[in-house]
PDB file of C-alpha atoms and ligand atoms in Angstrom:
ATOM      1  CA  ARG H  26       2.218 -18.899  79.353  1.00  0.00           C
ATOM      2  CA  ASP H  27       5.278 -16.737  79.984  1.00  0.00           C
ATOM      3  CA  ALA H  28       7.255 -18.782  77.475  1.00  0.00           C
ATOM      4  CA  ILE H  29       4.655 -18.103  74.794  1.00  0.00           C
ATOM      5  CA  ARG H  30       4.404 -14.422  75.633  1.00  0.00           C
ATOM      6  CA  GLU H  31       8.176 -14.049  75.609  1.00  0.00           C
ATOM      7  CA  ASN H  32       8.470 -15.778  72.234  1.00  0.00           C
ATOM      8  CA  GLN H  33      10.529 -18.673  73.603  1.00  0.00           C
ATOM      9  CA  ILE H  34       8.344 -21.074  71.631  1.00  0.00           C
ATOM     10  CA  VAL H  35       8.886 -20.620  67.918  1.00  0.00           C
ATOM     11  CA  PRO H  36       8.085 -22.590  64.784  1.00  0.00           C
ATOM     12  CA  TYR H  37      11.000 -24.131  62.936  1.00  0.00           C
ATOM     13  CA  LEU H  38      10.190 -24.858  59.317  1.00  0.00           C
ATOM     14  CA  GLN H  39      10.955 -28.073  57.472  1.00  0.00           C
ATOM     15  CA  PRO H  40      10.916 -27.790  53.681  1.00  0.00           C
ATOM     16  CA  ILE H  41       8.476 -29.851  51.621  1.00  0.00           C
ATOM     17  CA  VAL H  42       9.663 -30.461  48.064  1.00  0.00           C
ATOM     18  CA  ASP H  43       8.185 -31.607  44.741  1.00  0.00           C
ATOM     19  CA  THR H  44       9.559 -34.270  42.372  1.00  0.00           C
ATOM     20  CA  ASP H  45      12.221 -31.803  41.142  1.00  0.00           C
ATOM     21  CA  GLY H  46      13.396 -31.289  44.710  1.00  0.00           C
ATOM     22  CA  LYS H  47      12.089 -27.714  44.556  1.00  0.00           C
ATOM     23  CA  ILE H  48      10.728 -26.260  47.812  1.00  0.00           C
ATOM     24  CA  VAL H  49       6.956 -25.827  47.531  1.00  0.00           C
ATOM     25  CA  GLY H  50       6.169 -25.270  51.206  1.00  0.00           C
ATOM     26  CA  ALA H  51       7.135 -26.143  54.755  1.00  0.00           C
ATOM     27  CA  GLU H  52       5.780 -27.689  57.931  1.00  0.00           C
ATOM     28  CA  ALA H  53       5.830 -25.565  61.086  1.00  0.00           C
ATOM     29  CA  LEU H  54       7.242 -27.573  64.020  1.00  0.00           C
ATOM     30  CA  ALA H  55       7.387 -26.086  67.512  1.00  0.00           C
ATOM     31  CA  ARG H  56      10.718 -25.558  69.268  1.00  0.00           C
ATOM     32  CA  TRP H  57      11.180 -24.207  72.793  1.00  0.00           C
ATOM     33  CA  ILE H  58      14.278 -22.082  73.207  1.00  0.00           C
ATOM     34  CA  HIS H  59      14.364 -22.075  76.992  1.00  0.00           C
ATOM     35  CA  PRO H  60      16.440 -19.394  78.789  1.00  0.00           C
ATOM     36  CA  THR H  61      18.098 -21.912  81.130  1.00  0.00           C
ATOM     37  CA  GLN H  62      17.324 -25.388  79.725  1.00  0.00           C
ATOM     38  CA  GLY H  63      18.275 -24.479  76.158  1.00  0.00           C
ATOM     39  CA  PHE H  64      16.842 -25.873  72.920  1.00  0.00           C
ATOM     40  CA  MET H  65      13.979 -28.355  73.259  1.00  0.00           C
ATOM     41  CA  ASN H  66      12.258 -30.541  70.682  1.00  0.00           C
ATOM     42  CA  PRO H  67       8.482 -31.040  70.855  1.00  0.00           C
ATOM     43  CA  GLY H  68       8.866 -34.590  72.155  1.00  0.00           C
ATOM     44  CA  SER H  69      10.007 -33.137  75.466  1.00  0.00           C
ATOM     45  CA  PHE H  70       7.247 -30.565  75.987  1.00  0.00           C
ATOM     46  CA  ILE H  71       4.212 -31.200  73.717  1.00  0.00           C
ATOM     47  CA  PRO H  72       2.997 -34.224  75.771  1.00  0.00           C
ATOM     48  CA  MET H  73       3.102 -32.096  78.960  1.00  0.00           C
ATOM     49  CA  PHE H  74       1.186 -29.270  77.271  1.00  0.00           C
ATOM     50  CA  GLU H  75      -1.342 -31.743  75.907  1.00  0.00           C
ATOM     51  CA  GLU H  76      -1.913 -33.013  79.409  1.00  0.00           C
ATOM     52  CA  ASN H  77      -2.333 -29.620  81.083  1.00  0.00           C
ATOM     53  CA  GLY H  78      -4.277 -28.077  78.193  1.00  0.00           C
ATOM     54  CA  LEU H  79      -1.732 -25.339  77.428  1.00  0.00           C
ATOM     55  CA  ILE H  80      -1.245 -26.972  74.020  1.00  0.00           C
ATOM     56  CA  VAL H  81      -4.053 -24.789  72.738  1.00  0.00           C
ATOM     57  CA  ASP H  82      -2.052 -21.640  73.617  1.00  0.00           C
ATOM     58  CA  VAL H  83       1.084 -23.077  72.027  1.00  0.00           C
ATOM     59  CA  ASP H  84      -0.782 -24.081  68.891  1.00  0.00           C
ATOM     60  CA  LYS H  85      -2.631 -20.778  68.522  1.00  0.00           C
ATOM     61  CA  HIS H  86       0.739 -19.059  68.778  1.00  0.00           C
ATOM     62  CA  ILE H  87       2.182 -21.348  66.079  1.00  0.00           C
ATOM     63  CA  TRP H  88      -0.893 -20.997  63.807  1.00  0.00           C
ATOM     64  CA  ARG H  89      -0.799 -17.215  64.145  1.00  0.00           C
ATOM     65  CA  THR H  90       2.957 -17.072  63.481  1.00  0.00           C
ATOM     66  CA  ALA H  91       2.483 -19.271  60.391  1.00  0.00           C
ATOM     67  CA  CYS H  92      -0.175 -16.857  59.096  1.00  0.00           C
ATOM     68  CA  LYS H  93       2.108 -13.916  59.851  1.00  0.00           C
ATOM     69  CA  ILE H  94       4.929 -15.544  57.830  1.00  0.00           C
ATOM     70  CA  LEU H  95       2.555 -16.247  54.920  1.00  0.00           C
ATOM     71  CA  GLY H  96       1.470 -12.601  55.088  1.00  0.00           C
ATOM     72  CA  SER H  97       5.095 -11.489  54.809  1.00  0.00           C
ATOM     73  CA  TRP H  98       5.596 -13.822  51.796  1.00  0.00           C
ATOM     74  CA  LYS H  99       2.707 -12.418  49.758  1.00  0.00           C
ATOM     75  CA  ALA H 100       4.998 -10.392  47.498  1.00  0.00           C
ATOM     76  CA  THR H 101       8.081 -12.638  47.540  1.00  0.00           C
ATOM     77  CA  HIS H 102       6.790 -16.252  47.709  1.00  0.00           C
ATOM     78  CA  PRO H 103       3.053 -16.099  46.952  1.00  0.00           C
ATOM     79  CA  ASP H 104       2.825 -19.823  46.035  1.00  0.00           C
ATOM     80  CA  LYS H 105       4.569 -21.345  49.052  1.00  0.00           C
ATOM     81  CA  PHE H 106       2.457 -23.000  51.718  1.00  0.00           C
ATOM     82  CA  ILE H 107       2.889 -23.692  55.429  1.00  0.00           C
ATOM     83  CA  SER H 108       1.409 -26.732  57.185  1.00  0.00           C
ATOM     84  CA  VAL H 109       0.441 -26.498  60.848  1.00  0.00           C
ATOM     85  CA  ASN H 110      -0.348 -29.252  63.331  1.00  0.00           C
ATOM     86  CA  ILE H 111      -3.645 -29.559  65.175  1.00  0.00           C
ATOM     87  CA  SER H 112      -3.559 -31.583  68.374  1.00  0.00           C
ATOM     88  CA  PRO H 113      -6.557 -33.754  69.368  1.00  0.00           C
ATOM     89  CA  LYS H 114      -6.861 -31.595  72.510  1.00  0.00           C
ATOM     90  CA  ASP H 115      -7.270 -28.426  70.406  1.00  0.00           C
ATOM     91  CA  PHE H 116     -10.636 -29.693  69.152  1.00  0.00           C
ATOM     92  CA  PHE H 117     -11.870 -29.975  72.745  1.00  0.00           C
ATOM     93  CA  LEU H 118     -10.523 -26.673  73.987  1.00  0.00           C
ATOM     94  CA  THR H 119     -11.165 -24.220  71.195  1.00  0.00           C
ATOM     95  CA  ASP H 120     -13.017 -23.510  67.978  1.00  0.00           C
ATOM     96  CA  VAL H 121     -10.127 -24.414  65.681  1.00  0.00           C
ATOM     97  CA  LEU H 122     -11.783 -23.164  62.506  1.00  0.00           C
ATOM     98  CA  SER H 123     -12.765 -19.744  63.927  1.00  0.00           C
ATOM     99  CA  ASP H 124      -9.278 -19.243  65.380  1.00  0.00           C
ATOM    100  CA  ILE H 125      -7.520 -20.064  62.140  1.00  0.00           C
ATOM    101  CA  LYS H 126      -9.963 -18.036  60.039  1.00  0.00           C
ATOM    102  CA  ALA H 127      -9.311 -15.035  62.310  1.00  0.00           C
ATOM    103  CA  PHE H 128      -5.514 -15.364  61.948  1.00  0.00           C
ATOM    104  CA  ALA H 129      -5.824 -15.777  58.176  1.00  0.00           C
ATOM    105  CA  LYS H 130      -7.923 -12.611  58.061  1.00  0.00           C
ATOM    106  CA  GLU H 131      -5.575 -10.676  60.356  1.00  0.00           C
ATOM    107  CA  PHE H 132      -2.690 -11.171  57.901  1.00  0.00           C
ATOM    108  CA  ASP H 133      -4.894 -11.216  54.805  1.00  0.00           C
ATOM    109  CA  ILE H 134      -3.498 -14.520  53.519  1.00  0.00           C
ATOM    110  CA  ASN H 135      -4.779 -16.854  50.830  1.00  0.00           C
ATOM    111  CA  PRO H 136      -6.292 -19.832  52.747  1.00  0.00           C
ATOM    112  CA  GLN H 137      -4.942 -22.143  50.011  1.00  0.00           C
ATOM    113  CA  ASN H 138      -1.468 -21.436  51.415  1.00  0.00           C
ATOM    114  CA  LEU H 139      -2.307 -22.801  54.858  1.00  0.00           C
ATOM    115  CA  ARG H 140      -2.453 -26.564  55.344  1.00  0.00           C
ATOM    116  CA  ILE H 141      -4.095 -28.109  58.365  1.00  0.00           C
ATOM    117  CA  GLU H 142      -2.514 -31.366  59.577  1.00  0.00           C
ATOM    118  CA  VAL H 143      -4.839 -33.688  61.459  1.00  0.00           C
ATOM    119  CA  THR H 144      -4.106 -37.220  62.696  1.00  0.00           C
ATOM    120  CA  GLU H 145      -6.673 -39.991  62.884  1.00  0.00           C
ATOM    121  CA  THR H 146      -6.360 -39.802  66.693  1.00  0.00           C
ATOM    122  CA  SER H 147      -7.995 -36.367  66.489  1.00  0.00           C
ATOM    123  CA  MET H 148     -10.946 -37.948  64.724  1.00  0.00           C
ATOM    124  CA  MET H 149     -11.482 -40.758  67.245  1.00  0.00           C
ATOM    125  CA  SER H 150     -13.987 -38.880  69.396  1.00  0.00           C
ATOM    126  CA  ASN H 151     -16.906 -36.846  68.074  1.00  0.00           C
ATOM    127  CA  THR H 152     -15.969 -38.193  64.640  1.00  0.00           C
ATOM    128  CA  ASP H 153     -18.975 -36.775  62.775  1.00  0.00           C
ATOM    129  CA  GLY H 154     -18.581 -33.331  64.342  1.00  0.00           C
ATOM    130  CA  ARG H 155     -14.896 -33.213  63.473  1.00  0.00           C
ATOM    131  CA  MET H 156     -15.441 -34.454  59.908  1.00  0.00           C
ATOM    132  CA  LYS H 157     -17.828 -31.519  59.584  1.00  0.00           C
ATOM    133  CA  ILE H 158     -15.137 -29.106  60.869  1.00  0.00           C
ATOM    134  CA  LEU H 159     -12.650 -30.443  58.290  1.00  0.00           C
ATOM    135  CA  GLU H 160     -15.304 -30.074  55.600  1.00  0.00           C
ATOM    136  CA  ASP H 161     -15.788 -26.452  56.729  1.00  0.00           C
ATOM    137  CA  PHE H 162     -12.037 -25.854  56.518  1.00  0.00           C
ATOM    138  CA  ARG H 163     -12.156 -27.014  52.903  1.00  0.00           C
ATOM    139  CA  LYS H 164     -15.240 -24.910  52.172  1.00  0.00           C
ATOM    140  CA  ASN H 165     -13.167 -21.968  53.396  1.00  0.00           C
ATOM    141  CA  ASP H 166     -10.428 -22.953  50.900  1.00  0.00           C
ATOM    142  CA  PHE H 167      -7.913 -24.256  53.447  1.00  0.00           C
ATOM    143  CA  ILE H 168      -6.076 -27.480  52.549  1.00  0.00           C
ATOM    144  CA  VAL H 169      -6.593 -30.452  54.871  1.00  0.00           C
ATOM    145  CA  GLU H 170      -3.916 -33.114  55.363  1.00  0.00           C
ATOM    146  CA  MET H 171      -4.185 -36.469  57.104  1.00  0.00           C
ATOM    147  CA  ASP H 172      -0.979 -36.754  59.139  1.00  0.00           C
ATOM    148  CA  ASP H 173       0.896 -39.965  60.071  1.00  0.00           C
ATOM    149  CA  PHE H 174      -1.216 -42.101  57.720  1.00  0.00           C
ATOM    150  CA  GLY H 175      -0.809 -45.788  58.441  1.00  0.00           C
ATOM    151  CA  SER H 176       0.567 -45.405  61.957  1.00  0.00           C
ATOM    152  CA  GLY H 177      -2.716 -45.716  63.847  1.00  0.00           C
ATOM    153  CA  TYR H 178      -5.364 -48.336  64.341  1.00  0.00           C
ATOM    154  CA  SER H 179      -7.948 -47.404  61.763  1.00  0.00           C
ATOM    155  CA  SER H 180      -6.234 -45.315  59.094  1.00  0.00           C
ATOM    156  CA  LEU H 181      -8.171 -46.896  56.229  1.00  0.00           C
ATOM    157  CA  ASN H 182     -11.468 -46.591  58.026  1.00  0.00           C
ATOM    158  CA  MET H 183     -10.813 -42.899  58.714  1.00  0.00           C
ATOM    159  CA  LEU H 184      -9.706 -42.310  55.147  1.00  0.00           C
ATOM    160  CA  LYS H 185     -13.029 -43.700  53.971  1.00  0.00           C
ATOM    161  CA  ASP H 186     -14.893 -40.737  55.472  1.00  0.00           C
ATOM    162  CA  MET H 187     -12.313 -38.062  56.165  1.00  0.00           C
ATOM    163  CA  PRO H 188     -12.427 -35.082  53.789  1.00  0.00           C
ATOM    164  CA  VAL H 189      -8.732 -34.597  52.954  1.00  0.00           C
ATOM    165  CA  ASP H 190      -6.622 -33.134  50.163  1.00  0.00           C
ATOM    166  CA  VAL H 191      -3.260 -34.644  51.118  1.00  0.00           C
ATOM    167  CA  LEU H 192      -2.233 -37.945  52.660  1.00  0.00           C
ATOM    168  CA  LYS H 193       0.999 -37.783  54.677  1.00  0.00           C
ATOM    169  CA  ILE H 194       2.416 -41.296  54.715  1.00  0.00           C
ATOM    170  CA  ASP H 195       4.027 -42.047  58.067  1.00  0.00           C
ATOM    171  CA  MET H 196       7.808 -42.276  58.169  1.00  0.00           C
ATOM    172  CA  LYS H 197       7.652 -45.697  59.869  1.00  0.00           C
ATOM    173  CA  PHE H 198       7.274 -47.210  56.416  1.00  0.00           C
ATOM    174  CA  LEU H 199      10.686 -45.890  55.384  1.00  0.00           C
ATOM    175  CA  GLY H 200      12.560 -46.539  58.608  1.00  0.00           C
ATOM    176  CA  LYS H 201      14.346 -49.717  59.621  1.00  0.00           C
ATOM    177  CA  THR H 202      11.979 -52.616  59.046  1.00  0.00           C
ATOM    178  CA  GLU H 203      12.451 -56.396  59.128  1.00  0.00           C
ATOM    179  CA  ASP H 204      10.964 -56.758  55.686  1.00  0.00           C
ATOM    180  CA  GLN H 205      11.631 -53.542  53.747  1.00  0.00           C
ATOM    181  CA  GLU H 206      10.317 -55.001  50.489  1.00  0.00           C
ATOM    182  CA  ARG H 207       6.969 -55.597  52.117  1.00  0.00           C
ATOM    183  CA  ALA H 208       6.882 -52.043  53.569  1.00  0.00           C
ATOM    184  CA  ASN H 209       7.731 -50.657  50.114  1.00  0.00           C
ATOM    185  CA  LYS H 210       4.829 -52.551  48.544  1.00  0.00           C
ATOM    186  CA  ILE H 211       2.478 -51.029  51.086  1.00  0.00           C
ATOM    187  CA  VAL H 212       3.789 -47.519  50.378  1.00  0.00           C
ATOM    188  CA  LYS H 213       3.503 -48.072  46.618  1.00  0.00           C
ATOM    189  CA  ASN H 214      -0.109 -49.136  46.933  1.00  0.00           C
ATOM    190  CA  VAL H 215      -1.012 -46.378  49.390  1.00  0.00           C
ATOM    191  CA  ILE H 216       0.286 -43.892  46.807  1.00  0.00           C
ATOM    192  CA  ARG H 217      -1.846 -45.597  44.129  1.00  0.00           C
ATOM    193  CA  LEU H 218      -4.838 -45.595  46.432  1.00  0.00           C
ATOM    194  CA  SER H 219      -4.559 -41.889  47.206  1.00  0.00           C
ATOM    195  CA  ASP H 220      -4.085 -41.197  43.503  1.00  0.00           C
ATOM    196  CA  ASP H 221      -7.271 -43.156  42.760  1.00  0.00           C
ATOM    197  CA  LEU H 222      -9.115 -41.119  45.364  1.00  0.00           C
ATOM    198  CA  GLY H 223      -7.829 -37.853  43.882  1.00  0.00           C
ATOM    199  CA  ILE H 224      -5.763 -37.159  47.006  1.00  0.00           C
ATOM    200  CA  LEU H 225      -2.139 -35.963  46.834  1.00  0.00           C
ATOM    201  CA  SER H 226       0.447 -38.137  48.556  1.00  0.00           C
ATOM    202  CA  LEU H 227       3.350 -36.849  50.635  1.00  0.00           C
ATOM    203  CA  THR H 228       5.974 -39.152  52.138  1.00  0.00           C
ATOM    204  CA  GLU H 229       7.577 -38.127  55.423  1.00  0.00           C
ATOM    205  CA  GLY H 230      10.975 -39.156  56.712  1.00  0.00           C
ATOM    206  CA  VAL H 231      12.822 -39.280  53.369  1.00  0.00           C
ATOM    207  CA  GLU H 232      16.452 -39.607  54.417  1.00  0.00           C
ATOM    208  CA  THR H 233      18.286 -40.885  51.333  1.00  0.00           C
ATOM    209  CA  GLU H 234      18.510 -40.264  47.609  1.00  0.00           C
ATOM    210  CA  GLU H 235      17.533 -43.932  46.992  1.00  0.00           C
ATOM    211  CA  GLN H 236      14.290 -43.424  48.916  1.00  0.00           C
ATOM    212  CA  PHE H 237      13.547 -40.209  47.000  1.00  0.00           C
ATOM    213  CA  GLU H 238      14.101 -41.959  43.642  1.00  0.00           C
ATOM    214  CA  MET H 239      12.034 -44.982  44.650  1.00  0.00           C
ATOM    215  CA  LEU H 240       9.119 -42.843  45.878  1.00  0.00           C
ATOM    216  CA  LYS H 241       9.136 -40.816  42.661  1.00  0.00           C
ATOM    217  CA  GLN H 242       8.969 -44.094  40.704  1.00  0.00           C
ATOM    218  CA  MET H 243       5.975 -45.032  42.825  1.00  0.00           C
ATOM    219  CA  GLY H 244       4.200 -41.809  41.849  1.00  0.00           C
ATOM    220  CA  CYS H 245       4.553 -39.821  45.054  1.00  0.00           C
ATOM    221  CA  THR H 246       4.425 -36.065  44.406  1.00  0.00           C
ATOM    222  CA  LEU H 247       5.493 -34.415  47.673  1.00  0.00           C
ATOM    223  CA  PHE H 248       8.401 -35.226  49.981  1.00  0.00           C
ATOM    224  CA  GLN H 249       9.689 -34.197  53.393  1.00  0.00           C
ATOM    225  CA  GLY H 250      12.695 -35.434  55.313  1.00  0.00           C
ATOM    226  CA  PHE H 251      16.271 -34.988  56.431  1.00  0.00           C
ATOM    227  CA  TYR H 252      17.556 -35.805  52.913  1.00  0.00           C
ATOM    228  CA  PHE H 253      16.267 -32.359  51.885  1.00  0.00           C
ATOM    229  CA  SER H 254      16.596 -30.522  55.191  1.00  0.00           C
ATOM    230  CA  LYS H 255      15.868 -30.763  58.882  1.00  0.00           C
ATOM    231  CA  PRO H 256      13.470 -28.167  60.364  1.00  0.00           C
ATOM    232  CA  VAL H 257      15.253 -24.784  60.363  1.00  0.00           C
ATOM    233  CA  PRO H 258      14.625 -21.209  61.556  1.00  0.00           C
ATOM    234  CA  LEU H 259      12.594 -18.963  59.233  1.00  0.00           C
ATOM    235  CA  LYS H 260      15.611 -17.003  57.940  1.00  0.00           C
ATOM    236  CA  ASP H 261      17.364 -20.232  56.903  1.00  0.00           C
ATOM    237  CA  LEU H 262      14.268 -21.494  55.077  1.00  0.00           C
ATOM    238  CA  GLU H 263      13.946 -18.175  53.247  1.00  0.00           C
ATOM    239  CA  GLY H 264      17.598 -18.478  52.253  1.00  0.00           C
ATOM    240  CA  MET H 265      16.994 -21.985  50.872  1.00  0.00           C
ATOM    241  CA  ILE H 266      13.921 -20.865  48.913  1.00  0.00           C
ATOM    242  CA  SER H 267      15.877 -17.993  47.345  1.00  0.00           C
TER     243      SER H 267
HETATM  244  P1  LIG U 307       4.982 -34.795  63.000  1.00  0.00           P
HETATM  245  O1  LIG U 307       3.869 -33.816  62.821  1.00  0.00           O
HETATM  246  O2  LIG U 307       4.800 -36.139  62.376  1.00  0.00           O
HETATM  247  O3  LIG U 307       6.287 -34.069  62.455  1.00  0.00           O
HETATM  248  C1  LIG U 307       7.334 -34.716  61.791  1.00  0.00           C
HETATM  249  C2  LIG U 307       8.469 -35.021  62.730  1.00  0.00           C
HETATM  250  O4  LIG U 307       9.432 -35.821  62.049  1.00  0.00           O
HETATM  251  C3  LIG U 307       9.250 -33.795  63.202  1.00  0.00           C
HETATM  252  O5  LIG U 307       9.718 -34.058  64.517  1.00  0.00           O
HETATM  253  C4  LIG U 307      10.433 -33.770  62.234  1.00  0.00           C
HETATM  254  O6  LIG U 307      11.555 -33.068  62.719  1.00  0.00           O
HETATM  255  C5  LIG U 307      10.705 -35.233  62.091  1.00  0.00           C
HETATM  256  N1  LIG U 307      11.382 -35.566  60.833  1.00  0.00           N
HETATM  257  C6  LIG U 307      11.307 -34.910  59.663  1.00  0.00           C
HETATM  258  N2  LIG U 307      12.034 -35.505  58.706  1.00  0.00           N
HETATM  259  C7  LIG U 307      12.606 -36.595  59.273  1.00  0.00           C
HETATM  260  C8  LIG U 307      13.476 -37.634  58.781  1.00  0.00           C
HETATM  261  O7  LIG U 307      13.894 -37.669  57.624  1.00  0.00           O
HETATM  262  N3  LIG U 307      13.834 -38.597  59.670  1.00  0.00           N
HETATM  263  C9  LIG U 307      13.409 -38.590  60.966  1.00  0.00           C
HETATM  264  N4  LIG U 307      13.824 -39.563  61.764  1.00  0.00           N
HETATM  265  N5  LIG U 307      12.583 -37.619  61.461  1.00  0.00           N
HETATM  266  C10 LIG U 307      12.187 -36.647  60.630  1.00  0.00           C
HETATM  267  P2  LIG U 307       9.554 -33.010  65.678  1.00  0.00           P
HETATM  268  O8  LIG U 307       9.740 -31.617  65.158  1.00  0.00           O
HETATM  269  O9  LIG U 307      10.399 -33.463  66.811  1.00  0.00           O
HETATM  270  O10 LIG U 307       8.014 -33.144  66.071  1.00  0.00           O
HETATM  271  C11 LIG U 307       7.510 -34.328  66.625  1.00  0.00           C
HETATM  272  C12 LIG U 307       6.023 -34.285  66.719  1.00  0.00           C
HETATM  273  O11 LIG U 307       5.584 -33.299  67.667  1.00  0.00           O
HETATM  274  C13 LIG U 307       5.326 -33.909  65.418  1.00  0.00           C
HETATM  275  O12 LIG U 307       5.259 -35.029  64.578  1.00  0.00           O
HETATM  276  C14 LIG U 307       3.982 -33.449  65.928  1.00  0.00           C
HETATM  277  O13 LIG U 307       3.139 -34.538  66.195  1.00  0.00           O
HETATM  278  C15 LIG U 307       4.343 -32.790  67.245  1.00  0.00           C
HETATM  279  N6  LIG U 307       4.458 -31.331  67.032  1.00  0.00           N
HETATM  280  C16 LIG U 307       5.497 -30.608  66.583  1.00  0.00           C
HETATM  281  N7  LIG U 307       5.209 -29.291  66.552  1.00  0.00           N
HETATM  282  C17 LIG U 307       3.922 -29.191  66.969  1.00  0.00           C
HETATM  283  C18 LIG U 307       3.017 -28.087  67.169  1.00  0.00           C
HETATM  284  O14 LIG U 307       3.327 -26.915  66.914  1.00  0.00           O
HETATM  285  N8  LIG U 307       1.774 -28.396  67.641  1.00  0.00           N
HETATM  286  C19 LIG U 307       1.378 -29.677  67.911  1.00  0.00           C
HETATM  287  N9  LIG U 307       0.146 -29.875  68.361  1.00  0.00           N
HETATM  288  N10 LIG U 307       2.191 -30.716  67.728  1.00  0.00           N
HETATM  289  C20 LIG U 307       3.432 -30.486  67.283  1.00  0.00           C
HETATM  290 CA1  LIG U 308       2.676 -33.050  61.246  1.00  0.00          CA
HETATM  291 CA1  LIG U 309       3.716 -36.747  60.565  1.00  0.00          CA
END
């Protein structure tokens, strides 16, 4: 709690680009800049916070900061969006929609500029209730994204019912694989499938120019990965956008 209050936990922002490589938005990813332990990636603290329930405080802090940034961009970058992560635990511990609506109101932002990232794991329990929450997000003009698509056990089954605007294709499909040709065919057809469903596709973990070119050929429209940039502090992202 002290770490949150003292602003040790901050969002880094990873650019999301279009087919021209132009920055259209960014994903907010938590970093803990600890006074004695130094810089920490979420892998080393998010699981602990998910276990002890403090994740909801961390996430509210990140959601609010994202809204604050969008508020400060209203004059300079009115079209850029920020995506925030929702942990499965958040749905248990708080009213995610009311919280985010309140932050959006506090900074008077356009809800279209805030994207809500949800994994299928979040939808595993109380599925109908959570589908309804996502539907309500969309009714309030927020954009809903299905994160890590293809990495879980029932991605297709979830996609069947989940109200989403963007499909984020998991980076496992681009990473080292025994049979890369086979993985590529799956990605190509997932992009076609989302297109057919009227859902935008975003590929995560783009690390090379070859991957970027191939994904464009396949019809993907949004891209995120180290080839464009790693997650960076706000000032650096603003520099890149300019
Ligand atoms: P995620 O939501 O799937 O976020 C993408 C992760 O992939 C980030 O790791 C990002 O730095 C990394 N990444 C991006 N591009 C590339 C690439 O080209 N290659 C490779 N190898 N990796 C890439 P990060 O920041 O360490 O976050 C890990 C996970 O922690 C996130 O996965 C998300 O599930 C969770 N997380 C991060 N921030 C938050 C947060 O504020 N709240 C919650 N609830 N979870 C968070
Ligand atoms: Ca995410
Ligand atoms: Ca992801």
